[in-house]
XYZ file of C-alpha atoms in Angstrom:
741
model
C -38.536 35.405 154.246
C -37.729 38.800 152.673
C -35.016 40.113 154.978
C -32.414 42.601 153.721
C -29.751 40.119 154.657
C -31.313 37.455 152.448
C -31.354 39.899 149.545
C -27.699 40.736 150.151
C -26.809 37.055 150.180
C -28.541 36.543 146.842
C -26.766 39.578 145.343
C -23.472 38.224 146.697
C -24.198 34.916 144.955
C -24.616 36.674 141.612
C -21.351 38.599 142.076
C -19.521 35.440 143.130
C -20.934 33.550 140.158
C -19.748 36.326 137.868
C -16.270 36.105 139.344
C -16.322 32.357 138.864
C -17.304 32.861 135.249
C -14.333 35.175 134.764
C -11.995 32.523 136.157
C -13.705 29.864 134.057
C -13.370 32.040 130.977
C -9.650 32.426 131.643
C -9.248 28.658 131.906
C -11.318 28.182 128.754
C -9.102 30.641 126.910
C -6.084 28.477 127.687
C -7.789 25.447 126.135
C -9.059 27.499 123.217
C -5.544 28.639 122.353
C -4.622 25.003 121.714
C -7.109 24.793 118.822
C -5.262 25.925 115.724
C -7.175 26.961 112.594
C -6.224 25.135 109.380
C -3.847 26.751 106.926
C -5.628 26.256 103.600
C -8.233 28.946 102.843
C -11.150 26.595 102.117
C -10.827 24.796 105.457
C -10.069 28.079 107.251
C -13.326 29.640 106.015
C -15.287 26.616 107.265
C -13.407 26.731 110.581
C -14.298 30.405 111.050
C -17.963 29.731 110.270
C -18.173 26.900 112.799
C -16.204 28.877 115.379
C -18.586 31.810 115.160
C -21.885 29.966 115.388
C -21.289 26.438 116.697
C -18.198 26.253 118.932
C -19.982 27.784 121.930
C -21.975 24.551 122.264
C -19.840 21.951 120.476
C -16.148 22.621 121.073
C -14.414 21.561 124.263
C -12.385 24.554 125.430
C -14.702 27.136 123.863
C -18.013 26.280 125.505
C -20.156 29.174 126.680
C -22.684 28.755 129.489
C -22.361 24.966 129.701
C -20.120 22.464 131.463
C -20.083 19.831 128.724
C -20.606 19.783 124.954
C -24.156 19.664 123.647
C -25.313 16.369 122.143
C -22.076 14.752 123.380
C -20.343 16.390 120.400
C -17.346 18.486 121.399
C -14.841 18.610 118.527
C -16.553 20.707 115.874
C -13.408 22.781 115.217
C -11.222 19.733 114.659
C -11.930 19.611 110.961
C -9.483 16.799 110.301
C -11.466 14.595 112.707
C -15.033 15.479 111.786
C -14.167 15.352 108.073
C -13.429 11.631 108.480
C -16.559 10.939 110.492
C -19.190 9.726 108.022
C -21.885 10.133 110.662
C -21.209 13.884 110.470
C -19.729 14.506 107.045
C -20.224 12.710 103.729
C -17.224 13.852 101.643
C -18.324 15.691 98.525
C -21.994 15.711 99.564
C -22.876 18.687 101.802
C -26.643 18.139 101.675
C -26.153 14.501 102.629
C -23.948 15.440 105.615
C -25.604 15.403 109.045
C -23.751 18.468 110.312
C -24.661 20.563 107.264
C -28.245 19.297 107.259
C -28.773 20.310 110.897
C -27.910 23.876 109.907
C -29.885 24.129 106.668
C -32.872 22.417 108.309
C -32.942 25.209 110.932
C -32.204 22.874 113.825
C -28.911 24.574 114.617
C -27.784 26.728 116.272
C -30.213 25.348 118.845
C -29.941 28.393 121.095
C -30.965 30.680 118.225
C -33.517 28.630 116.322
C -35.280 26.956 119.245
C -34.404 28.838 122.433
C -34.755 32.197 120.616
C -31.509 33.596 122.009
C -29.771 36.463 120.294
C -26.487 34.795 119.354
C -24.389 34.468 116.184
C -25.982 32.310 113.505
C -24.600 31.145 110.132
C -24.901 33.703 107.353
C -24.838 33.130 103.613
C -21.036 33.244 103.449
C -20.754 30.741 106.307
C -23.063 28.235 104.642
C -21.229 28.560 101.338
C -17.921 28.076 103.166
C -19.154 24.861 104.775
C -20.475 23.647 101.428
C -17.133 24.345 99.732
C -15.177 22.581 102.478
C -17.319 19.433 102.372
C -17.074 19.387 98.576
C -13.288 19.647 98.850
C -13.252 16.390 100.823
C -14.527 14.371 97.860
C -11.234 12.540 97.261
C -10.222 12.231 100.908
C -11.533 8.745 101.625
C -10.209 6.814 104.601
C -8.453 3.520 103.907
C -7.868 0.551 106.158
C -5.724 -1.616 103.919
C -2.846 -2.259 106.337
C -5.013 -3.599 109.161
C -5.484 -7.361 109.456
C -9.198 -7.971 109.147
C -10.617 -9.998 112.046
C -13.619 -12.094 111.045
C -16.375 -13.392 113.296
C -14.678 -16.794 113.175
C -11.457 -15.137 114.352
C -13.327 -13.619 117.301
C -14.697 -17.023 118.303
C -11.235 -18.586 117.937
C -9.644 -15.929 120.176
C -12.300 -16.407 122.847
C -11.999 -20.194 122.665
C -8.218 -19.974 123.101
C -8.608 -17.625 126.058
C -11.172 -19.876 127.760
C -8.862 -22.838 127.259
C -6.185 -21.053 129.288
C -8.516 -20.309 132.201
C -9.335 -22.641 135.090
C -12.545 -24.540 134.290
C -14.281 -23.077 137.341
C -13.319 -19.571 136.228
C -14.290 -20.067 132.603
C -17.921 -20.866 133.438
C -18.728 -17.255 134.385
C -16.356 -15.578 131.905
C -17.889 -13.246 129.333
C -16.543 -10.855 126.683
C -17.256 -7.439 125.161
C -16.057 -6.894 121.604
C -14.861 -3.776 119.811
C -13.590 -5.688 116.782
C -15.917 -3.985 114.311
C -14.234 -0.704 115.263
C -10.679 -1.948 114.809
C -11.711 -3.445 111.462
C -12.540 0.042 110.146
C -9.374 1.541 111.683
C -11.089 3.672 114.314
C -8.781 6.278 115.831
C -6.675 4.668 118.618
C -7.451 7.476 121.071
C -11.167 6.938 120.550
C -10.729 3.172 120.993
C -8.943 3.824 124.276
C -11.919 5.861 125.501
C -14.392 3.214 124.342
C -12.530 0.361 126.072
C -12.223 2.271 129.339
C -15.853 3.371 129.083
C -16.972 -0.245 128.754
C -15.063 -1.327 131.860
C -16.233 1.727 133.782
C -19.816 0.719 132.998
C -19.203 -2.890 134.027
C -17.944 -1.662 137.402
C -20.897 0.735 137.660
C -23.247 -2.261 137.482
C -21.369 -4.294 140.078
C -22.523 -5.403 143.513
C -19.088 -6.783 144.387
C -16.535 -5.032 146.588
C -13.767 -5.758 144.057
C -13.175 -3.735 140.900
C -12.937 -5.268 137.433
C -9.720 -4.331 135.679
C -9.243 -3.671 131.986
C -8.140 -6.952 130.344
C -7.718 -7.474 126.587
C -7.242 -10.994 125.231
C -6.272 -10.428 121.583
C -3.386 -8.779 119.684
C -5.729 -6.112 118.235
C -6.878 -5.118 121.758
C -10.490 -5.413 120.674
C -11.902 -8.108 122.980
C -12.441 -7.359 126.672
C -12.721 -10.129 129.248
C -15.063 -9.824 132.229
C -16.463 -12.317 134.729
C -20.018 -12.402 136.068
C -18.852 -13.572 139.494
C -16.611 -10.510 139.795
C -19.551 -8.137 139.474
C -22.219 -10.143 141.265
C -24.287 -10.922 138.169
C -25.942 -14.274 137.553
C -26.208 -16.358 134.373
C -29.863 -15.301 134.247
C -28.712 -11.655 134.044
C -26.540 -12.550 131.057
C -29.530 -14.319 129.470
C -31.509 -11.084 129.904
C -28.746 -9.169 128.128
C -28.616 -11.683 125.260
C -32.400 -11.783 124.912
C -32.429 -8.032 124.347
C -29.358 -7.871 122.102
C -30.507 -7.194 118.500
C -26.996 -8.059 117.232
C -26.699 -11.473 118.892
C -25.807 -14.030 116.209
C -23.917 -17.305 116.412
C -21.016 -17.746 114.012
C -20.988 -20.838 111.825
C -17.972 -22.645 113.297
C -17.525 -25.769 115.410
C -15.791 -23.659 118.022
C -19.200 -22.232 118.915
C -19.903 -25.523 120.664
C -16.617 -25.172 122.551
C -17.690 -21.748 123.861
C -21.083 -23.044 124.960
C -19.543 -26.068 126.678
C -17.049 -23.938 128.597
C -19.404 -21.132 129.647
C -22.861 -22.688 129.730
C -24.284 -20.011 127.450
C -24.920 -20.091 123.721
C -23.107 -16.772 123.268
C -20.538 -15.574 125.840
C -19.880 -12.241 124.108
C -21.796 -9.133 123.021
C -20.811 -5.977 121.210
C -19.326 -3.464 123.639
C -20.929 -0.420 121.984
C -24.452 -1.834 122.142
C -23.813 -2.851 125.760
C -22.573 0.672 126.572
C -25.791 2.085 125.150
C -28.331 -0.417 126.501
C -26.901 -1.123 129.964
C -26.299 2.532 130.836
C -29.970 3.533 130.739
C -33.315 2.118 131.869
C -34.807 -0.361 131.827
C -31.722 -2.624 131.579
C -29.626 -0.377 133.852
C -32.230 -0.575 136.618
C -32.694 -4.321 136.141
C -28.997 -5.238 136.283
C -28.428 -3.088 139.361
C -31.583 -4.374 141.014
C -32.806 -0.851 141.791
C -35.884 -0.618 144.001
C -39.169 0.716 142.567
C -39.330 3.604 145.060
C -36.986 5.975 146.863
C -38.116 4.722 150.265
C -37.312 1.126 149.335
C -33.982 2.162 147.825
C -33.006 3.946 151.035
C -34.021 0.929 153.099
C -32.005 -1.392 150.852
C -28.942 0.787 151.436
C -29.538 0.948 155.194
C -30.631 4.584 155.291
C -33.403 5.902 157.527
C -33.815 9.321 155.929
C -36.341 10.704 158.405
C -34.348 9.548 161.415
C -31.103 10.998 160.044
C -32.835 14.365 159.597
C -34.366 14.260 163.078
C -31.006 13.405 164.640
C -29.175 15.958 162.480
C -26.985 13.235 160.958
C -27.809 14.341 157.414
C -25.654 17.017 155.788
C -27.314 19.528 153.492
C -26.543 22.298 151.021
C -29.167 24.514 149.428
C -28.815 26.783 146.408
C -30.857 28.461 143.730
C -29.662 26.557 140.654
C -27.345 23.680 139.790
C -25.957 22.097 136.652
C -29.238 20.289 135.896
C -31.874 21.851 138.146
C -33.828 24.803 136.763
C -35.011 26.077 140.162
C -34.208 25.704 143.866
C -32.271 22.618 144.768
C -31.201 21.027 148.029
C -28.754 18.145 148.245
C -28.521 15.895 151.293
C -25.887 13.354 152.330
C -26.359 10.230 154.432
C -23.649 7.820 155.514
C -23.989 4.174 154.465
C -21.790 1.126 154.942
C -20.510 1.487 151.350
C -19.676 5.163 151.708
C -22.314 7.752 150.873
C -25.932 8.200 149.879
C -26.623 11.621 148.351
C -30.124 12.649 147.390
C -31.626 15.894 146.143
C -34.889 17.740 146.520
C -35.863 19.350 143.208
C -38.678 21.721 142.315
C -40.752 22.670 139.280
C -40.843 26.311 140.408
C -39.871 28.717 143.180
C -43.248 29.701 144.628
C -44.740 29.034 148.055
C -43.415 25.738 149.420
C -41.123 25.345 146.430
C -38.950 28.179 147.773
C -36.203 26.844 150.050
C -35.453 30.349 151.311
C -38.996 30.660 152.639
C -39.341 27.035 153.807
C -35.834 25.795 154.652
C -36.752 22.619 156.563
C -38.648 19.494 155.701
C -39.691 17.942 153.533
C -43.172 18.734 154.781
C -44.225 20.435 157.991
C -45.064 24.100 158.687
C -41.541 25.319 157.876
C -40.826 22.578 155.351
C -40.583 22.585 151.576
C -42.553 20.291 149.256
C -40.317 18.819 146.536
C -41.476 17.753 143.084
C -38.876 15.038 142.674
C -35.301 14.064 143.362
C -32.111 12.380 142.214
C -29.998 9.998 144.253
C -26.333 9.062 143.937
C -25.032 6.302 146.152
C -21.723 4.487 146.322
C -21.474 0.833 145.421
C -19.359 -1.620 147.372
C -16.480 -1.216 144.904
C -16.457 2.597 145.176
C -18.318 3.289 141.924
C -21.621 5.151 141.859
C -25.220 4.175 141.121
C -28.097 6.523 140.280
C -31.841 6.788 140.869
C -34.540 9.295 139.829
C -37.904 9.712 141.537
C -41.031 11.829 141.349
C -42.776 13.684 144.186
C -44.302 10.413 145.431
C -40.894 8.762 145.508
C -41.677 6.481 142.578
C -38.822 5.511 140.288
C -38.470 7.464 137.033
C -36.566 6.531 133.905
C -36.381 10.191 132.876
C -36.785 13.362 134.909
C -39.339 15.983 133.776
C -37.615 18.769 131.835
C -39.644 21.329 133.800
C -37.594 20.331 136.858
C -34.212 19.098 135.615
C -32.496 19.216 132.237
C -29.547 17.498 130.609
C -28.299 19.994 128.024
C -26.156 17.366 126.335
C -29.336 15.548 125.209
C -31.428 16.510 122.219
C -34.654 16.105 124.232
C -33.027 17.786 127.301
C -34.282 14.924 129.475
C -32.161 13.689 132.376
C -32.062 9.915 131.826
C -31.263 7.753 134.813
C -27.799 6.272 134.575
C -26.317 7.754 131.410
C -27.075 11.436 132.153
C -25.821 11.101 135.716
C -22.616 9.407 134.535
C -21.954 12.304 132.197
C -22.553 14.985 134.827
C -20.691 13.165 137.622
C -17.735 11.823 135.657
C -15.424 12.881 138.506
C -17.825 11.771 141.237
C -19.606 14.267 143.447
C -19.560 17.830 142.136
C -18.638 20.835 144.318
C -21.625 22.569 145.913
C -21.774 25.934 147.660
C -24.532 26.223 150.253
C -26.145 29.673 150.491
C -29.167 28.638 152.539
C -27.345 28.532 155.888
C -26.133 32.130 155.605
C -29.525 33.315 154.373
C -31.426 31.778 157.327
C -28.911 32.463 160.094
C -28.190 36.014 158.967
C -31.529 37.395 160.083
C -34.275 36.812 162.600
C -37.144 36.087 160.221
C -37.223 32.474 161.391
C -37.702 31.127 164.880
C -34.700 30.013 166.910
C -35.729 26.371 166.489
C -35.647 26.717 162.706
C -32.315 28.552 162.771
C -30.810 25.918 165.059
C -32.062 23.098 162.815
C -30.607 24.737 159.714
C -27.290 25.313 161.501
C -27.165 21.646 162.489
C -28.121 20.276 159.060
C -26.057 22.675 156.945
C -22.316 22.399 157.685
C -20.042 25.391 157.313
C -18.740 25.733 153.743
C -15.258 24.427 154.518
C -16.640 21.358 156.267
C -18.972 20.496 153.387
C -16.164 21.037 150.870
C -14.132 18.432 152.728
C -16.994 15.931 152.783
C -17.586 16.282 149.042
C -13.879 16.043 148.272
C -13.555 12.827 150.296
C -16.481 11.308 148.425
C -15.037 12.409 145.122
C -11.693 10.786 145.942
C -13.457 7.561 146.864
C -14.956 7.425 143.374
C -11.871 8.443 141.391
C -9.779 6.065 143.483
C -12.046 3.215 142.412
C -11.518 4.179 138.761
C -7.759 4.148 139.227
C -7.858 0.727 140.897
C -9.516 -0.616 137.747
C -6.705 0.772 135.605
C -8.829 3.644 134.286
C -7.946 7.309 133.863
C -10.550 9.356 135.793
C -9.920 12.406 133.593
C -10.148 10.559 130.270
C -12.739 12.012 127.905
C -13.337 12.137 124.187
C -13.534 15.773 123.084
C -14.888 16.815 126.460
C -17.421 13.978 126.717
C -17.369 11.438 129.569
C -16.238 8.014 128.359
C -19.496 6.002 128.714
C -21.486 8.810 127.111
C -18.959 9.075 124.270
C -19.129 5.334 123.600
C -22.924 5.288 123.784
C -23.104 8.227 121.364
C -20.822 6.423 118.909
C -23.216 3.487 118.877
C -26.156 5.764 118.037
C -24.464 7.243 114.950
C -25.965 6.530 111.548
C -24.542 3.552 109.687
C -22.690 3.579 106.356
C -21.623 0.642 104.187
C -18.195 0.279 105.838
C -19.719 0.221 109.327
C -22.459 -2.197 108.259
C -19.914 -4.576 106.736
C -17.776 -4.534 109.883
C -20.764 -5.167 112.143
C -21.716 -8.145 110.003
C -18.160 -9.468 110.210
C -17.473 -8.928 106.494
C -14.766 -7.127 104.579
C -15.777 -4.306 102.262
C -15.452 -6.562 99.212
C -17.306 -9.443 100.870
C -20.132 -7.107 101.795
C -20.364 -5.709 98.253
C -20.574 -9.209 96.779
C -23.100 -10.347 99.367
C -25.209 -7.260 98.673
C -25.467 -8.227 95.010
C -26.775 -11.660 95.971
C -29.083 -10.480 98.766
C -32.793 -11.088 98.911
C -34.830 -8.437 97.099
C -36.395 -7.182 100.320
C -32.989 -5.944 101.488
C -32.078 -4.212 98.224
C -33.446 -0.753 99.180
C -31.541 -0.786 102.487
C -28.319 -1.977 100.840
C -28.645 0.670 98.127
C -29.081 3.330 100.832
C -25.965 2.078 102.608
C -24.056 2.211 99.331
C -25.117 5.773 98.535
C -25.415 7.309 101.998
C -26.325 6.587 105.618
C -29.031 4.609 107.393
C -30.268 5.612 110.882
C -29.133 3.224 113.608
C -32.659 2.288 114.671
C -33.604 1.243 111.125
C -30.446 -0.801 110.622
C -30.926 -2.464 113.999
C -34.433 -3.670 113.164
C -33.250 -5.673 110.167
C -29.784 -6.692 111.394
C -30.526 -10.300 112.347
C -32.536 -10.990 109.200
C -29.847 -9.373 107.057
C -27.108 -11.380 108.791
C -29.056 -14.577 108.159
C -29.462 -13.705 104.479
C -25.961 -12.574 103.506
C -23.766 -14.469 106.016
C -23.673 -17.960 107.481
C -24.352 -16.620 110.982
C -27.486 -17.702 112.804
C -29.601 -15.223 114.815
C -29.710 -16.157 118.493
C -33.010 -16.566 120.279
C -32.832 -16.958 124.062
C -35.506 -19.201 125.527
C -36.958 -18.809 128.996
C -36.535 -15.033 129.286
C -39.859 -13.335 129.887
C -38.696 -9.743 129.555
C -37.386 -9.337 126.025
C -38.076 -5.615 126.066
C -35.741 -4.695 128.912
C -33.290 -2.641 126.856
C -33.649 0.860 125.457
C -33.850 1.272 121.706
C -31.924 3.862 119.665
C -33.850 7.069 119.125
C -36.129 6.870 116.113
C -35.306 9.666 113.701
C -37.504 11.226 111.076
C -36.002 9.599 108.037
C -36.008 10.281 104.334
C -33.968 8.341 101.796
C -33.143 9.131 98.186
C -31.478 6.490 96.039
C -30.763 6.175 92.333
C -30.808 3.076 90.158
C -27.081 3.565 89.403
C -24.132 5.445 90.879
C -23.013 6.852 87.517
C -24.631 7.654 84.183
C -23.756 8.712 80.676
C -25.046 11.841 79.002
C -28.571 11.250 77.781
C -29.318 8.445 80.236
C -32.722 8.447 81.924
C -32.159 7.879 85.662
C -34.708 6.520 88.073
C -34.805 7.863 91.640
C -36.519 6.191 94.571
C -37.708 8.242 97.548
C -38.880 6.695 100.820
C -40.052 8.454 103.981
C -40.978 6.855 107.295
C -43.690 9.482 107.822
C -46.341 11.178 105.717
C -44.849 14.402 104.399
C -44.674 16.965 101.630
C -41.727 16.216 99.358
C -39.526 18.563 97.353
C -36.986 16.832 95.096
C -34.315 19.013 93.478
C -31.414 18.265 91.164
C -28.397 20.575 91.629
C -25.595 20.597 89.072
C -21.868 21.354 89.462
C -22.527 25.058 88.929
C -25.028 25.198 91.785
C -28.120 25.620 89.598
C -31.123 23.681 90.837
C -34.016 22.125 88.938
C -36.986 21.152 91.088
C -38.049 17.730 89.857
C -40.984 17.295 92.211
C -43.445 18.948 92.531
C -43.785 20.009 88.913
C -46.476 21.249 86.546
C -47.660 17.684 85.951
C -47.448 16.585 89.615
C -48.277 19.631 91.732
C -49.623 17.706 94.717
C -46.475 16.603 96.553
C -47.789 14.798 99.620
C -46.326 11.284 99.905
C -47.327 8.418 102.160
C -45.161 6.856 104.855
C -43.182 3.768 103.834
C -44.485 3.912 100.258
C -41.751 4.181 97.646
C -42.036 7.067 95.208
C -40.425 6.426 91.824
C -39.279 9.445 89.852
C -40.009 9.672 87.027
C -42.991 7.374 87.371
C -43.444 4.779 84.658
C -46.491 6.661 83.318
C -45.024 10.173 83.692
C -45.843 12.504 80.741
C -42.180 13.532 80.512
C -38.665 12.079 80.550
C -35.743 13.255 82.638
C -32.301 12.882 81.078
C -28.777 13.528 82.321
C -27.504 16.502 80.358
C -23.944 17.599 81.166
C -20.847 15.723 82.295
C -19.892 16.179 85.907
C -21.644 15.519 89.197
C -25.302 15.976 90.000
C -26.685 16.172 93.538
C -30.283 15.097 94.044
C -31.729 16.558 97.237
C -34.954 15.463 98.869
C -36.654 17.559 101.563
C -39.744 16.455 103.481
C -41.844 18.755 105.662
C -44.836 18.017 107.849
C -46.751 20.951 106.373
C -47.197 22.214 102.836
C -44.823 25.167 102.759
C -42.079 26.790 100.747
C -38.808 24.879 101.045
C -35.298 26.362 100.913
C -36.607 29.681 99.625
C -38.042 28.075 96.463
C -41.117 29.689 94.856
C -43.097 27.795 92.221
C -44.965 29.313 89.280
C -46.145 26.441 87.117
C -47.997 28.865 84.874
C -44.623 29.994 83.545
C -42.549 26.810 83.664
C -43.149 23.083 84.029
C -40.092 22.740 86.329
C -38.935 25.411 88.763
C -35.362 26.607 88.229
C -33.287 27.876 91.167
C -30.374 29.968 89.879
C -28.188 29.319 92.931
C -29.576 26.657 95.231
C -27.248 27.181 98.186
C -27.740 30.955 98.072
C -31.494 30.413 98.200
C -31.114 28.063 101.177
C -28.728 30.400 102.989
C -30.908 33.468 102.586
C -33.968 31.658 103.906
C -31.980 30.570 106.973
C -30.772 34.097 107.687
C -34.324 35.413 107.457
C -35.570 32.767 109.852
C -32.740 33.382 112.318
C -33.631 37.079 112.437
C -37.278 36.275 113.114
C -36.355 33.670 115.739
C -34.315 36.156 117.779
C -36.493 39.177 117.257
C -34.131 40.832 114.825
C -34.987 43.512 112.339
C -38.164 42.765 110.449
C -37.633 41.467 106.959
C -39.840 42.422 104.026
C -39.777 38.768 102.971
C -41.974 36.318 104.846
C -39.934 33.604 106.606
C -39.971 30.372 104.652
C -40.578 28.164 107.669
C -41.150 28.194 111.392
C -38.236 27.426 113.714
C -38.554 23.887 114.990
C -40.596 22.740 111.981
C -40.329 18.984 111.507
C -38.143 18.375 108.503
C -35.994 15.619 107.061
C -33.481 15.809 104.267
C -31.480 13.380 102.166
C -29.109 13.805 99.253
C -27.122 11.625 96.882
C -24.368 12.568 94.458
C -24.096 10.793 91.105
C -21.611 11.121 88.274
C -22.447 11.863 84.649
C -19.679 10.700 82.299
């Protein structure tokens, strides 16, 4: 259909969208005014740098072109918060800080470096400002001395006491989710509030019961949540499936463990709430616990929906539009009534040509006037008023993730819409408003037959009617949250509560976090680390000097717990599917450690470098004045390719040179790995002139190479200097800071 009226409708949509953006911008300005820049000049310079290049994607209240913060990170301008977050910032160590590394590794700003958009990008002054701010945080270390440490034995004792106060019949199905390792490191109370509510929201989102589960804490620290399997329609076998897939499931060495097992019938009636929030909010565990059908047709049948019959009888309600929050092309949403409330599904497309164009083929799916979808998403209400989610391909088969050519979740690094977790983030308030433009487009002309126009009129309610339907469904969902004692509007820096909690779990691990997860105090962990088996020494040294990716820490957790604590790893017998939970994303990882944390002048240090992938390594020492000395490659070792999982010792025992600590102060040793042999950080080697390459100002060299690459990425003015790397190049970076006395 190419009628003038249809063209006018599409132009009207653009104008209306522009007006909506103006209103949205006004509302955003109100939120933005609440963000106050810091007073001191060092922090203010960093604030300005982040505001210019990063806030548009990562600051709630200043987002541009997105509804939620990218990567579930929405507080980049709250320097007091991010400065205390070791997963983002390592005080005094810019090149070891995740936020700084993402910039100098050309991964951020994503819209400039990857999407090739012409938008502000950090310049040399910005990068120096961020470096100075992170260095200024060297003495600002968080303390948790006033908090009463709660050990694993204390957790068991609290649960045992709670079970003793419950009726025996009630205790059998009682289970617990723990946040104790967060309270033990004095996590911000507002964040803890979000995490606790997110955990209970997820529990209710997995329920097949008509009752809601309310937020109940059993301990003085408000770190142990009580739930009951009977209240959510889960069976003991479901709990066994959870335990069998829990990489942190260990039994504490106390006689009360037998009391818990006797009362509940399970060897371990509690799991960590953060792991549960991650694993149970995404496939395959999400699908398994909800009992989702393997196909859309079977799902509809299970919910009592006859999709084809509802369409034939004009009982379905539809809205069609050109784009939505996740769909890249045409999209049609369709509502069916079910005994629990509603069953919304969508028809999504990989393009807008031929039968992918709703405005040319407004009926269907299928038939002479019908569209042919490439997939769909379904949201349906559970008996308790919460929502469940389902993704399918063109054949109706269940999908764990939607193809990014059809739908995208811009809060995810891989942009993939993941069933469960992505939907929870997008629909945190329930059903989103939708403005149908298909009805007006079809009925406004005579390009279609009367039968087609009548069918569209019957299936597509007038805008006011559809608004009312969506609002009623939204209230059903938010009302269910309120009945559980939850705040429907509660977020953490603009991020929906389950997504925020899941993201916190995925953060890299430092020594304080590792100790808390093992149920040890900082001092207990340090002592245990000294006595640990040799095979754990590299990991423990990395934790002491920096961060370890979550997936790597998770792999060794049970073995480490067995070695340095009295806890016993739990193995659940009789569960066939021990791979029913998602694993944390595997990150390209590089680690640099030293044999000591401090040295005296003249000492000969030994550095150990380990990469989980084959790569080309550049190892540079940067002094307090910013001057860099490239340690590797050098005149004697010009071939710098290293093998995966093979430790590189520098200097090697047979090296034809010695490396000594020269001046008092702090030295930063930076390792950079690339998948291709290429210049790194603007460094040029000439081993004919010098055995070791000297970089007069390391950060200036890095900053200038980034600016050059940003210009090339966005089609800026050509630079006489060749860019040092390609945008999107695989790269990993690690850095440690040592003292010379």
